[in-house]
Coordinates of C-alpha atoms and ligand atoms in Angstrom, one line a residue:
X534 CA -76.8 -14.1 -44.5
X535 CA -76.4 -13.6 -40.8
X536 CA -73.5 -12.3 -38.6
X537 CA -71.1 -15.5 -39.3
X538 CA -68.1 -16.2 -36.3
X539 CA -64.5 -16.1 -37.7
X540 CA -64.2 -19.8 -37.6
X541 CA -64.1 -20.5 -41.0
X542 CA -62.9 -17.4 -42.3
X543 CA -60.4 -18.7 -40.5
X544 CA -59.8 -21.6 -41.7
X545 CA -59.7 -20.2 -44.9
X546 CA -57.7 -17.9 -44.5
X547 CA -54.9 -19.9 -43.1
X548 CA -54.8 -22.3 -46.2
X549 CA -55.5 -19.8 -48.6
X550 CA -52.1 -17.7 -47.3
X551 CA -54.3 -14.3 -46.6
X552 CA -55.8 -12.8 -43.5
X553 CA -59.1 -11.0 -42.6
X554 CA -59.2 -7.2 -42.1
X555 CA -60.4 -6.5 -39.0
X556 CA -61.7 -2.7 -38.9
X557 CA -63.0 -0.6 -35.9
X558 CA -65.8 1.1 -36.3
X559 CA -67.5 3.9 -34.4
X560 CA -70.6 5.6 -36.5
X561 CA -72.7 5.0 -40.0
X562 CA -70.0 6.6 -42.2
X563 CA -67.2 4.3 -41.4
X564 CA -69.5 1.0 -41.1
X565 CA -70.1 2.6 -44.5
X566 CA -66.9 2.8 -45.8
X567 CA -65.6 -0.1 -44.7
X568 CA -68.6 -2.6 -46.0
X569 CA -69.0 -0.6 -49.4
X570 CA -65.0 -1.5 -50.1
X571 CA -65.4 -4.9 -49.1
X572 CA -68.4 -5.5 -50.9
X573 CA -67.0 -4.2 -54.6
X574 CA -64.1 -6.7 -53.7
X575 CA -66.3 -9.6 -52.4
X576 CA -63.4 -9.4 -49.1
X577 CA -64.8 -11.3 -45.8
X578 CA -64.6 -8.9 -42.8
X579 CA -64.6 -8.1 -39.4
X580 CA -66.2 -4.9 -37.6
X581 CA -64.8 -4.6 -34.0
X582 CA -66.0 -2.8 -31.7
X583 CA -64.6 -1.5 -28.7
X584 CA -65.4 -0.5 -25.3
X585 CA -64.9 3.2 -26.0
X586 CA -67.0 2.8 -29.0
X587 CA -70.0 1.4 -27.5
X588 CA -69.8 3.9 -24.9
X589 CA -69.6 6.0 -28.0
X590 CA -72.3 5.8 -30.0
X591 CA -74.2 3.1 -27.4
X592 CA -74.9 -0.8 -27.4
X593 CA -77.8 -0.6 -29.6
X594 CA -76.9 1.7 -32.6
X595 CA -73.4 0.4 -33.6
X596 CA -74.8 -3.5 -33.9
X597 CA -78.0 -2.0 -35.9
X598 CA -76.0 -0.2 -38.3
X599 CA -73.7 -3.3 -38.9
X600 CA -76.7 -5.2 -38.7
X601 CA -78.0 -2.7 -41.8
X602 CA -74.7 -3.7 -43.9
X603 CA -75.1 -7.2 -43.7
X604 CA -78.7 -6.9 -45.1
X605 CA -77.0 -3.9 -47.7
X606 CA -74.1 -6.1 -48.8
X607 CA -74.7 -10.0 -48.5
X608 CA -71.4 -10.3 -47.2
X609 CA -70.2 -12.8 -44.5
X610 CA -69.8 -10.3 -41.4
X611 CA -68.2 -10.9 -38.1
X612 CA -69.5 -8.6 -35.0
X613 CA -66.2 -8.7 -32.9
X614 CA -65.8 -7.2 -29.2
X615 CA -62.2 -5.2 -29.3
X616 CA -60.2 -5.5 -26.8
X617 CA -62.2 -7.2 -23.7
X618 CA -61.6 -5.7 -20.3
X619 CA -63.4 -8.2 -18.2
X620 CA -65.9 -11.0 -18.5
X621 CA -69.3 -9.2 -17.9
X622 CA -68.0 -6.7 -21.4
X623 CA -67.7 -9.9 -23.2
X624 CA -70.9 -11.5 -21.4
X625 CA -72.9 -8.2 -22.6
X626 CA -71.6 -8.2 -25.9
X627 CA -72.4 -11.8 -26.2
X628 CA -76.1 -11.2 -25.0
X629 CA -76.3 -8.1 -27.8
X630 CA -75.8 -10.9 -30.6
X631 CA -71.9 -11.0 -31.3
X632 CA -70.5 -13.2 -32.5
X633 CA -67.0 -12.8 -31.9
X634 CA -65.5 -11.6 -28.6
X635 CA -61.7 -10.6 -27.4
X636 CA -60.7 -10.9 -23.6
X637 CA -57.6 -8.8 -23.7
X638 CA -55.9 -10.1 -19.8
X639 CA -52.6 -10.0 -21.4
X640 CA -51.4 -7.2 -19.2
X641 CA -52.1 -10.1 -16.2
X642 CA -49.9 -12.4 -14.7
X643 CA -49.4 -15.7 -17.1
X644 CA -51.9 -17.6 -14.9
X645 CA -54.5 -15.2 -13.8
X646 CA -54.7 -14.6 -17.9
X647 CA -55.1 -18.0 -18.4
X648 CA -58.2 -18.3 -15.7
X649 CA -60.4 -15.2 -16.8
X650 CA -59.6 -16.4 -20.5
X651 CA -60.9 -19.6 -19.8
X652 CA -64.0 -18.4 -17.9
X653 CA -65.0 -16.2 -21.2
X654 CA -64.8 -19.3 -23.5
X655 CA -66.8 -21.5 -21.4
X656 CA -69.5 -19.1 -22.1
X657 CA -68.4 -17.8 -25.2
X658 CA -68.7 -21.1 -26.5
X659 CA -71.8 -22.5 -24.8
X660 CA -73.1 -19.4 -26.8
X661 CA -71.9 -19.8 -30.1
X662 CA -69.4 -17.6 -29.6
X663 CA -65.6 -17.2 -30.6
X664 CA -63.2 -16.2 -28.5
X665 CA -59.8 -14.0 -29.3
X666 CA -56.9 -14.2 -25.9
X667 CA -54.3 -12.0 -25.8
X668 CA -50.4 -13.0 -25.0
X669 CA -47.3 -10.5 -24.8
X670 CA -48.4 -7.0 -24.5
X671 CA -48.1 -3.9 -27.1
X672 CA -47.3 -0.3 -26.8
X673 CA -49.2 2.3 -27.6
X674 CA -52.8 3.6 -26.2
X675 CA -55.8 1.7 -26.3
X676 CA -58.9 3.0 -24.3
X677 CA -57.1 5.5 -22.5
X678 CA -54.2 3.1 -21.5
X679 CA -50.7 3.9 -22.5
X680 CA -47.9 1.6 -22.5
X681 CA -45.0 2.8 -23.5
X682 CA -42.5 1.2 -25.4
X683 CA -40.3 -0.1 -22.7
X684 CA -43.3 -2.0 -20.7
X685 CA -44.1 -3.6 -23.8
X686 CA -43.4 -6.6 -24.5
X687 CA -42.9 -9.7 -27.3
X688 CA -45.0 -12.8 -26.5
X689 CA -42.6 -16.0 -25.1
X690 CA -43.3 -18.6 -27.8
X691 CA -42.5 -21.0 -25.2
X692 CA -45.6 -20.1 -23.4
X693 CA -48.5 -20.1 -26.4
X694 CA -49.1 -23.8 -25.9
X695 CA -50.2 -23.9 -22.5
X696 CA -51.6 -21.0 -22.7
X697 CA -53.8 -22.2 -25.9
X698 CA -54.8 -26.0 -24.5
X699 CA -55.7 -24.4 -21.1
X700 CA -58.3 -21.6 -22.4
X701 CA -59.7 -22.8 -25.3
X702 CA -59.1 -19.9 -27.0
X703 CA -60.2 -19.7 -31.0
X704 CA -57.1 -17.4 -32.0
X705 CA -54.1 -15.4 -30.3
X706 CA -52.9 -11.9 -30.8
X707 CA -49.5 -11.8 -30.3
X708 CA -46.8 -9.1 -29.9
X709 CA -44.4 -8.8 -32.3
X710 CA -43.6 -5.5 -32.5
X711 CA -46.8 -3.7 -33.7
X712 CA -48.5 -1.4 -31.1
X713 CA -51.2 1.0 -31.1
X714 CA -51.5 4.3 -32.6
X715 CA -49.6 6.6 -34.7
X716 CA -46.4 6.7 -33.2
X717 CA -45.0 2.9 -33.7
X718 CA -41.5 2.8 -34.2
X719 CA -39.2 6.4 -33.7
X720 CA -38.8 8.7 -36.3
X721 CA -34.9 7.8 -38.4
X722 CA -35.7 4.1 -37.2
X723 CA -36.5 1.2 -39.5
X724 CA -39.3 -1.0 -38.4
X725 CA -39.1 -4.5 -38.1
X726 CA -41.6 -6.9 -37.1
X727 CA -39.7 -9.9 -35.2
X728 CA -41.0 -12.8 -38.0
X729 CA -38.7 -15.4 -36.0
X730 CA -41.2 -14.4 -32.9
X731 CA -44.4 -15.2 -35.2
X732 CA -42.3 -18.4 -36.8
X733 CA -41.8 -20.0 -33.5
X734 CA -45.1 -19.2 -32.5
X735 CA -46.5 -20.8 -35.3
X736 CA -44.5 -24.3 -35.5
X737 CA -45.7 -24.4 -31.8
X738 CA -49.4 -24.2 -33.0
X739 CA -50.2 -25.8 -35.9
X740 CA -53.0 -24.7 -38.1
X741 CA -54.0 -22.1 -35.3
X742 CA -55.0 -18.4 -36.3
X743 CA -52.7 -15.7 -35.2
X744 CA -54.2 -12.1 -34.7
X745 CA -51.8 -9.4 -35.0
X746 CA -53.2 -6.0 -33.2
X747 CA -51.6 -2.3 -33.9
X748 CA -51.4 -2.7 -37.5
X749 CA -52.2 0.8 -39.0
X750 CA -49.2 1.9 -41.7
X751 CA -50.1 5.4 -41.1
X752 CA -50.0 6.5 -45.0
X753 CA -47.8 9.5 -44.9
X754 CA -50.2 11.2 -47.2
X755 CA -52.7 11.4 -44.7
X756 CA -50.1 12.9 -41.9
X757 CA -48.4 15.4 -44.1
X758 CA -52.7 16.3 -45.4
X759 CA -53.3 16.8 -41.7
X760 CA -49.9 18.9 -40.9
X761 CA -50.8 21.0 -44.1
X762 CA -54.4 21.8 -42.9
X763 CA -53.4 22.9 -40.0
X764 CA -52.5 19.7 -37.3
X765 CA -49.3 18.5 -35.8
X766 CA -48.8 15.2 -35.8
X767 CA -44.8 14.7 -35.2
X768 CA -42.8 11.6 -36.6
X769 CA -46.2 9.3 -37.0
X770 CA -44.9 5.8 -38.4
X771 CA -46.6 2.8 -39.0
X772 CA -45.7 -0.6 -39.7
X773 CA -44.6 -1.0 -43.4
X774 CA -47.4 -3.0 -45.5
X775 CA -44.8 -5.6 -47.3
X776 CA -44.0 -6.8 -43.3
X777 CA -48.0 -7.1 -42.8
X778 CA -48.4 -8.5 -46.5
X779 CA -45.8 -11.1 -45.3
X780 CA -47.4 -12.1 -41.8
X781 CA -50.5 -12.5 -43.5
X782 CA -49.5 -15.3 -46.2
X783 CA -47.7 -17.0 -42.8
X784 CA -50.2 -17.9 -40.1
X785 CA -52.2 -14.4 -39.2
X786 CA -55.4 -14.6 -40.1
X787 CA -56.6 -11.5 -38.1
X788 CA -55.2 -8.0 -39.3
X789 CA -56.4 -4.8 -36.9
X790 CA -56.5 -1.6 -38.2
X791 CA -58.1 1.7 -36.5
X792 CA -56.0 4.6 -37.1
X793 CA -55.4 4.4 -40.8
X794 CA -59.2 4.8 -40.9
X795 CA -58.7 7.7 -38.2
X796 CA -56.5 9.4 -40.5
X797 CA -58.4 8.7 -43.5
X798 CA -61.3 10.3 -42.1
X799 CA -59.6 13.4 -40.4
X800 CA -57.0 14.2 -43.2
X801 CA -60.3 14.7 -45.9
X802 CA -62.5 16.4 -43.2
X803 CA -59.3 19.1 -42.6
X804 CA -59.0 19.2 -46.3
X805 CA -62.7 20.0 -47.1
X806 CA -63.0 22.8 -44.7
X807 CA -59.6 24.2 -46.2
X808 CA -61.4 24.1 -49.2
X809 CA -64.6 25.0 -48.1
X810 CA -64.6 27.1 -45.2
X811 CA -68.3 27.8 -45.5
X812 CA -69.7 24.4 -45.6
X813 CA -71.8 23.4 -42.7
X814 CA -73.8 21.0 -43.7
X815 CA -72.2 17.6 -41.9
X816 CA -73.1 15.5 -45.3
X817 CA -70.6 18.1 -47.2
X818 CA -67.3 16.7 -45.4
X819 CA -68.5 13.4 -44.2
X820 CA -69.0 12.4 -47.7
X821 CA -65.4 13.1 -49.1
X822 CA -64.6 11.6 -45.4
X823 CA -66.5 8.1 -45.9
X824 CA -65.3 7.6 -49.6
X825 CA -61.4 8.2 -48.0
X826 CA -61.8 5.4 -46.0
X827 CA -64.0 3.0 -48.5
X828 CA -60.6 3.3 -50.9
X829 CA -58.2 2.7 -47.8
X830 CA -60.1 -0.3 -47.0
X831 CA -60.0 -1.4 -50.8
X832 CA -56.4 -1.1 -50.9
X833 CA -55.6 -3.0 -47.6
X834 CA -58.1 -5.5 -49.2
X835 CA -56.4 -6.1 -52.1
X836 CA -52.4 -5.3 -51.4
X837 CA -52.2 -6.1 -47.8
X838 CA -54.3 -8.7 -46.5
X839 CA -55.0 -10.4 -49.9
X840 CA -58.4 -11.5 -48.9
X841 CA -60.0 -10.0 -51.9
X842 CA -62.5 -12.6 -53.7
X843 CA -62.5 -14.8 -51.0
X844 CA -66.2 -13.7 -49.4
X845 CA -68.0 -16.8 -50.6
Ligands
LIG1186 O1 -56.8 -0.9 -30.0 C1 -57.6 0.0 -29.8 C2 -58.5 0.5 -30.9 O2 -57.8 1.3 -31.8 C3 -59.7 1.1 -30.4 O3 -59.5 2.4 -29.9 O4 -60.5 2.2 -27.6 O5 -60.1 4.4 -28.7 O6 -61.9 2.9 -29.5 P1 -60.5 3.0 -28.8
LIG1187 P1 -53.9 0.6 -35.0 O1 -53.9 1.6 -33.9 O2 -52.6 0.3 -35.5 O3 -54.9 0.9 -36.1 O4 -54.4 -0.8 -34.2 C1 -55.8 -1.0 -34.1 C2 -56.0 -2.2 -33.2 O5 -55.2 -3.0 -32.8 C3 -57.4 -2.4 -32.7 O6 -57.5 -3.4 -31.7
LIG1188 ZN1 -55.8 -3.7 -30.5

């Protein structure tokens, strides 16, 4: 099978009261990872990629390795563009065989968003291609830009239908108080996503797949791992999977999740050399690091997004 667009994973997904995991990936052991998990579970998926990443490993190697687990796995695979600065990222991405593309211009005004979102799905779309818009903005750093909490802000429900019926878009990521990284909510604080945001926004657009981005739950096991062997990672909270469970038997069909895998991956590489101080072969702790964030992936699979099964 071929690199599918989300369209009707979509679909599905909606109806069916689940969502699709949409994981970032950045070199062969996570690709790995991610596609081994979803494979044992038969879970439809997303790899994103984004602009730090293909400056990362380059253009070419990250869609050949996905590429590779399509042919290893049989699964229906999305190629995905994270996070979209401009329309020649998407164009290039949509030249390199994506299939899926995000133009994030949520940080511009209402209108000018509206205009270079547009300009992306025309040629998204005359492509083949689906296109993810971005309205409200989230905290938290993404390629090097931090926004802290107070510039954040939650997306106007009053505004998603214009803003839908004038670009085109396929789905819409919305803020509703996820963010970016580690550090979501303060330490002593009890998260809470604002469901009445996602409600509204959803009897305004019927049928319509919501994306929600920032979506790591930062296991605590992995921080306190990390602390123990050595790091410092002060008061890191995520959002609480029973809130992300919920959103995704409601009308998100798009779940983003980078740093759960970041942790994953770091936590059992900080472990291994705790334990093994003389290793130095790179398959010795990329191993243990790859199988950490095949069983994350399973469990998001199965207890958060639900979307286990649901491949063909
Ligand atoms: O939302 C951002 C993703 O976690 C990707 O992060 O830009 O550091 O690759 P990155
Ligand atoms: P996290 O940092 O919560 O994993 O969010 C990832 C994301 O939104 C990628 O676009
Ligand atoms: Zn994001």
């Amino acid at each position: 099978m071929p690199l599918v667009t989300s369209k009707e994973m979509f679909e599905k997904a909606y109806h069916g009261g689940y969502a699709i995991g949409a994981f970032n990936v950045n070199n062969m052991e996570i690709i790995q990872g991610i596609t081994e998990a979803a494979a044992d579970l038969k879970a439809p998926l997303i790899l994103q990629v984004s602009k730090g990443a293909r400056a990362y490993a380059n253009r070419t190697y990250l869609k050949k390795l996905v590429e590779a687990a399509v042919i290893e796995t049989g699964l229906p695979i999305v190629l995905h563009l994270d996070h979209g600065d401009s329309f020649e990222t998407c164009k290039s991405c949509i030249e390199d065989g994506f299939t899926s593309v995000m133009i994030d211009a949520s940080s511009k005004p209402f209108a000018e968003n509206i205009e270079i979102t547009r300009k992306v799905v025309e040629y998204a779309h005359d492509h083949g291609v689906v296109v993810e818009a971005e309205l409200g903005t989230l905290a938290g750093i993404e390629d090097e830009v931090k926004v802290s909490a107070e510039d954040s802000s939650y997306t106007h429900p009053e505004e998603v239908e214009e803003f839908v019926s004038k670009t085109g878009c396929d789905s819409l990521a919305i803020a509703i108080g996820t963010s970016h990284g580690a550090y979501k909510f303060k330490p002593g604080t009890k998260p809470q996503l604002r469901f009445d945001v996602l409600e509204e926004v959803s009897k305004r657009l019927p049928g319509f797949p919501i994306v929600l981005h920032g979506s790591s739950s930062v296991p605590q096991e992995f921080v306190e791992k990390i602390n123990k062997y050595g790091g410092n990672m002060p008061g890191a909270i995520g959002v609480p999977e029973d809130q992300l469970r919920k959103a995704a038997s409601m009308s998100v069909c798009k779940i983003n999740i980078d740093s759960d895998l970041r942790l994953a991956m770091t936590a059992t590489i900080r472990e291994h050399f705790a334990l093994h101080p003389a290793d130095f072969d790179p398959r010795q702790y990329l191993k243990p690091a790859r199988q950490a964030i095949k069983e994350m992936v399973a469990h998001k699979i199965v207890d958060v997004l639900g979307c286990d099964g649901k491949a063909f």
